[in-house]
Coordinates of C-alpha atoms in Angstrom, one line a residue:
X1 CA -39.2 -13.8 -48.5
X2 CA -38.0 -11.6 -44.8
X3 CA -41.1 -9.2 -46.4
X4 CA -43.4 -12.4 -46.5
X5 CA -42.9 -13.3 -43.0
X6 CA -43.3 -10.0 -42.0
X7 CA -46.6 -9.5 -43.5
X8 CA -47.3 -12.8 -42.4
X9 CA -46.6 -12.5 -38.9
X10 CA -48.4 -8.8 -38.8
X11 CA -51.7 -10.5 -40.1
X12 CA -51.2 -13.4 -37.6
X13 CA -50.5 -10.8 -34.9
X14 CA -53.9 -8.6 -36.4
X15 CA -56.1 -11.3 -36.7
X16 CA -55.4 -12.8 -32.7
X17 CA -56.3 -9.5 -31.8
X18 CA -59.5 -9.4 -33.9
X19 CA -60.3 -12.8 -32.8
X20 CA -59.5 -13.2 -28.8
X21 CA -59.9 -9.6 -27.7
X22 CA -63.7 -9.7 -26.9
X23 CA -62.9 -13.5 -25.4
X24 CA -60.6 -11.3 -22.9
X25 CA -62.9 -8.3 -22.7
X26 CA -66.0 -10.6 -20.9
X27 CA -63.8 -12.5 -19.4
X28 CA -63.4 -9.2 -17.7
X29 CA -66.7 -8.1 -17.6
X30 CA -68.3 -8.9 -13.7
X31 CA -71.9 -10.3 -13.4
X32 CA -74.4 -8.0 -11.1
X33 CA -76.5 -9.6 -8.8
X34 CA -78.6 -6.8 -7.1
X35 CA -80.8 -7.3 -4.3
X36 CA -83.4 -4.3 -2.4
X37 CA -82.6 -5.6 1.4
X38 CA -79.7 -6.1 3.6
X39 CA -80.8 -9.4 3.8
X40 CA -80.4 -10.5 0.4
X41 CA -77.9 -8.8 0.0
X42 CA -75.2 -9.5 2.6
X43 CA -74.2 -12.9 2.2
X44 CA -73.5 -11.8 -1.0
X45 CA -71.1 -9.5 -0.2
X46 CA -69.5 -11.3 2.1
X47 CA -68.4 -14.3 -0.2
X48 CA -66.7 -11.4 -2.1
X49 CA -62.5 -11.7 -2.5
X50 CA -60.8 -8.3 -2.4
X51 CA -64.2 -6.3 -2.2
X52 CA -64.5 -2.3 -3.3
X53 CA -67.4 -0.5 -1.7
X54 CA -68.4 2.2 -3.8
X55 CA -71.3 5.0 -3.7
X56 CA -73.4 6.5 -6.4
X57 CA -76.1 9.1 -4.8
X58 CA -77.9 6.7 -2.5
X59 CA -76.7 3.5 -4.6
X60 CA -74.6 1.4 -3.1
X61 CA -72.1 -1.0 -4.8
X62 CA -69.5 -3.3 -3.8
X63 CA -66.9 -5.1 -6.7
X64 CA -64.5 -7.7 -5.9
X65 CA -63.7 -11.7 -6.9
X66 CA -66.1 -15.0 -6.4
X67 CA -64.4 -17.6 -6.8
X68 CA -61.9 -15.8 -9.4
X69 CA -65.8 -14.6 -11.3
X70 CA -66.2 -11.0 -11.4
X71 CA -68.6 -9.8 -9.8
X72 CA -70.9 -6.9 -8.7
X73 CA -73.1 -6.9 -5.7
X74 CA -75.7 -3.7 -5.7
X75 CA -77.7 -3.2 -3.3
X76 CA -80.8 -0.8 -4.6
X77 CA -82.6 -0.1 -2.4
X78 CA -87.0 -1.0 -2.7
X79 CA -89.4 -0.1 -5.2
X80 CA -89.6 0.1 -8.7
X81 CA -87.4 3.9 -9.4
X82 CA -84.6 2.8 -7.1
X83 CA -84.7 -0.7 -9.1
X84 CA -84.0 1.2 -11.8
X85 CA -81.5 3.7 -10.7
X86 CA -79.7 1.5 -9.5
X87 CA -79.9 -1.0 -12.7
X88 CA -78.5 2.5 -15.0
X89 CA -75.7 3.4 -13.5
X90 CA -74.2 0.0 -12.4
X91 CA -74.4 -0.5 -16.1
X92 CA -72.7 2.7 -16.7
X93 CA -70.3 2.6 -14.2
X94 CA -69.2 -1.9 -14.2
X95 CA -70.7 -2.7 -17.7
X96 CA -71.8 -6.2 -16.4
X97 CA -71.9 -9.2 -18.8
X98 CA -75.3 -9.5 -17.9
X99 CA -77.4 -8.8 -14.8
X100 CA -79.1 -11.2 -12.2
X101 CA -82.1 -9.3 -10.0
X102 CA -82.9 -11.8 -6.6
X103 CA -84.5 -11.5 -3.6
X104 CA -87.8 -12.3 -1.8
X105 CA -90.7 -12.1 -3.4
X106 CA -95.1 -13.3 -2.1
X107 CA -96.9 -16.3 -3.6
X108 CA -99.9 -15.6 -5.9
X109 CA -99.1 -19.2 -7.5
X110 CA -101.3 -21.9 -5.4
X111 CA -98.8 -24.4 -5.9
X112 CA -95.8 -22.1 -4.4
X113 CA -94.9 -22.3 -0.8
X114 CA -92.0 -20.6 1.4
X115 CA -88.5 -21.3 0.1
X116 CA -89.7 -22.2 -3.7
X117 CA -87.4 -19.9 -6.4
X118 CA -89.4 -18.9 -9.6
X119 CA -87.1 -18.4 -12.6
X120 CA -88.6 -15.2 -14.5
X121 CA -89.1 -16.5 -17.7
X122 CA -91.3 -13.3 -18.4
X123 CA -91.4 -9.9 -15.9
X124 CA -94.7 -8.0 -15.6
X125 CA -95.6 -4.8 -14.4
X126 CA -98.7 -4.8 -12.4
X127 CA -98.5 -1.6 -11.3
X128 CA -99.3 -0.4 -15.6
X129 CA -102.6 -1.2 -16.4
X130 CA -105.9 0.6 -17.8
X131 CA -109.5 0.3 -16.6
X132 CA -112.6 0.1 -18.4
X133 CA -115.1 3.2 -17.7
X134 CA -117.7 2.7 -15.5
X135 CA -119.5 5.9 -13.8
X136 CA -120.4 3.4 -10.5
X137 CA -117.9 1.2 -8.6
X138 CA -114.4 0.6 -8.8
X139 CA -113.9 -3.1 -9.8
X140 CA -110.0 -4.2 -9.6
X141 CA -110.7 -6.9 -12.3
X142 CA -112.1 -4.3 -14.7
X143 CA -108.7 -3.8 -15.7
X144 CA -106.1 -4.7 -18.4
X145 CA -102.8 -4.5 -18.4
X146 CA -100.4 -2.1 -20.4
X147 CA -96.8 -2.5 -22.0
X148 CA -93.6 -1.1 -21.4
X149 CA -91.8 1.1 -23.9
X150 CA -88.3 0.4 -24.2
X151 CA -86.1 1.3 -28.2
X152 CA -84.7 -0.9 -29.7
X153 CA -82.5 0.7 -32.4
X154 CA -83.6 3.5 -32.0
X155 CA -86.9 2.4 -32.9
X156 CA -90.0 2.3 -29.6
X157 CA -91.6 -1.2 -29.2
X158 CA -94.0 -1.7 -26.6
X159 CA -94.4 -5.2 -24.5
X160 CA -96.2 -6.7 -21.7
X161 CA -94.1 -8.7 -21.0
X162 CA -90.1 -8.9 -20.7
X163 CA -88.4 -12.2 -21.7
X164 CA -85.5 -13.5 -19.7
X165 CA -82.6 -14.2 -21.3
X166 CA -82.6 -17.6 -22.6
X167 CA -78.9 -18.3 -21.8
X168 CA -79.5 -17.7 -18.1
X169 CA -83.0 -19.0 -18.1
X170 CA -81.7 -22.3 -18.7
X171 CA -78.8 -22.6 -16.7
X172 CA -80.9 -21.6 -14.0
X173 CA -82.9 -24.3 -14.4
X174 CA -80.6 -26.6 -15.1
X175 CA -78.9 -25.8 -11.7
X176 CA -82.5 -25.5 -9.3
X177 CA -82.2 -29.2 -9.5
X178 CA -79.5 -29.4 -6.9
X179 CA -81.5 -27.0 -4.4
X180 CA -82.4 -28.6 -1.6
X181 CA -84.5 -26.3 0.1
X182 CA -87.5 -26.1 -2.0
X183 CA -88.8 -26.4 -5.5
X184 CA -86.5 -24.2 -8.3
X185 CA -89.7 -23.5 -11.5
X186 CA -90.1 -21.3 -14.0
X187 CA -92.5 -18.4 -14.2
X188 CA -93.3 -14.9 -14.2
X189 CA -92.4 -12.3 -11.7
X190 CA -94.7 -9.5 -10.9
X191 CA -93.6 -6.2 -10.3
X192 CA -95.4 -2.9 -8.6
X193 CA -94.4 -0.9 -5.3
X194 CA -97.3 -2.6 -4.0
X195 CA -97.9 -5.6 -1.5
X196 CA -101.0 -7.3 -1.9
X197 CA -102.8 -9.1 1.2
X198 CA -105.9 -9.3 -1.1
X199 CA -106.5 -13.3 -1.3
X200 CA -109.5 -12.3 -4.7
X201 CA -106.9 -9.9 -5.8
X202 CA -103.9 -12.5 -6.1
X203 CA -106.0 -15.7 -7.5
X204 CA -107.3 -12.8 -10.3
X205 CA -103.0 -12.0 -10.9
X206 CA -102.4 -15.9 -10.5
X207 CA -105.2 -16.5 -13.2
X208 CA -105.7 -14.1 -15.9
X209 CA -101.9 -13.1 -16.1
X210 CA -100.1 -16.0 -14.6
X211 CA -98.8 -14.0 -12.3
X212 CA -96.2 -16.6 -9.9
X213 CA -95.3 -14.4 -7.5
X214 CA -94.9 -10.4 -6.5
X215 CA -92.2 -8.2 -5.2
X216 CA -91.2 -4.1 -6.2
X217 CA -88.4 -3.9 -8.6
X218 CA -87.8 -7.1 -10.9
X219 CA -90.0 -5.9 -13.7
X220 CA -88.2 -2.3 -13.9
X221 CA -84.6 -3.9 -13.8
X222 CA -85.8 -5.9 -16.8
X223 CA -87.1 -2.8 -18.4
X224 CA -83.8 -1.1 -18.4
X225 CA -81.8 -4.0 -19.7
X226 CA -83.6 -4.5 -22.7
X227 CA -82.6 -1.1 -23.9
X228 CA -79.1 -1.8 -23.3
X229 CA -79.5 -5.0 -24.5
X230 CA -77.2 -6.8 -21.4
X231 CA -78.2 -10.6 -20.8
X232 CA -81.1 -10.1 -17.7
X233 CA -82.9 -12.7 -15.6
X234 CA -84.4 -12.3 -12.5
X235 CA -84.4 -15.0 -9.7
X236 CA -87.5 -14.4 -7.1
X237 CA -87.8 -17.5 -3.4
X238 CA -91.0 -17.0 -2.0
X239 CA -90.7 -15.8 1.2
X240 CA -94.4 -15.5 2.4
X241 CA -97.7 -16.5 0.2
X242 CA -100.7 -14.9 1.4
X243 CA -102.7 -18.1 -0.2
X244 CA -101.2 -20.8 2.9
X245 CA -101.0 -17.6 5.3
X246 CA -96.9 -18.2 4.9
X247 CA -95.8 -14.6 6.6
X248 CA -91.7 -13.2 5.9
X249 CA -89.5 -15.4 7.3
X250 CA -85.8 -13.3 6.8
X251 CA -83.6 -17.1 6.2
X252 CA -85.9 -17.1 2.6
X253 CA -83.1 -14.2 1.6
X254 CA -80.0 -16.2 2.3
X255 CA -81.3 -19.3 0.4
X256 CA -82.1 -17.9 -2.4
X257 CA -78.8 -15.1 -2.4
X258 CA -76.9 -19.6 -2.0
X259 CA -78.8 -20.5 -5.4
X260 CA -77.5 -17.5 -6.8
X261 CA -73.8 -18.4 -6.3
X262 CA -74.0 -21.3 -8.1
X263 CA -75.8 -20.5 -10.8
X264 CA -73.0 -17.4 -11.7
X265 CA -70.7 -19.9 -11.6
X266 CA -72.8 -22.4 -13.6
X267 CA -73.2 -19.6 -16.1
X268 CA -68.9 -18.6 -15.5
X269 CA -68.7 -21.8 -16.8
X270 CA -70.7 -21.7 -20.3
X271 CA -68.8 -18.7 -20.8
X272 CA -65.6 -19.9 -20.9
X273 CA -64.9 -16.8 -18.0
X274 CA -62.3 -18.7 -14.9
X275 CA -62.7 -19.3 -11.5
X276 CA -61.2 -20.9 -8.7
X277 CA -63.0 -24.0 -8.4

């Protein structure tokens, strides 16, 4: 009888370990929030409790807690290369539960103004294209976007559009109902190392590819997360739009960070991560 009881306890302990360990591990993994500039990250860093800064190469990472939720803020610096490198380092170092790349963007969609937020259901790389053969002239309209290459279980795959994590997107869209500074829409984020101010080109990208806004980091971060199979979402606030001649407004960066923290809380609740709230 005693042996049966001991075996029962041992079996129960092993079962509980197998079932509960992933839950505890998930709860301890941070959410990695990325931003390229100080106006896109300073507020996030100020809100962290027990912040600890680490520099890896030229990139800053500040880890801490936000209302009981483990968070790492990554200051990626500007551009696709910086975003990709910082995302690799962030994933390898902190093993995040999810990655949110957020910050400012220029508007493409005529329905959007400054302080409106785009949730990137898809991201595209506007710098990856092939042109038609032309002996004379150079028309930027005669292009087709090239795919992004990534590996899935050792198999190379290609996609022009990289899709956001469905759970993160749903949580962010729901939280968008509470956003007061503008409207929150589900759209498509375009990335490249370019800053377009040509109205015809902006309209072309919007009409042909469905681009809602442009910036310089999101697709690169999405690409890395695709390879690592880490849930990803891009969140971008319009800081300027040439469509309406609305110049860059630094205050938009603060509004975006405030909204992102609400998304983080809602996502943590979804994942049953204990918070102080």
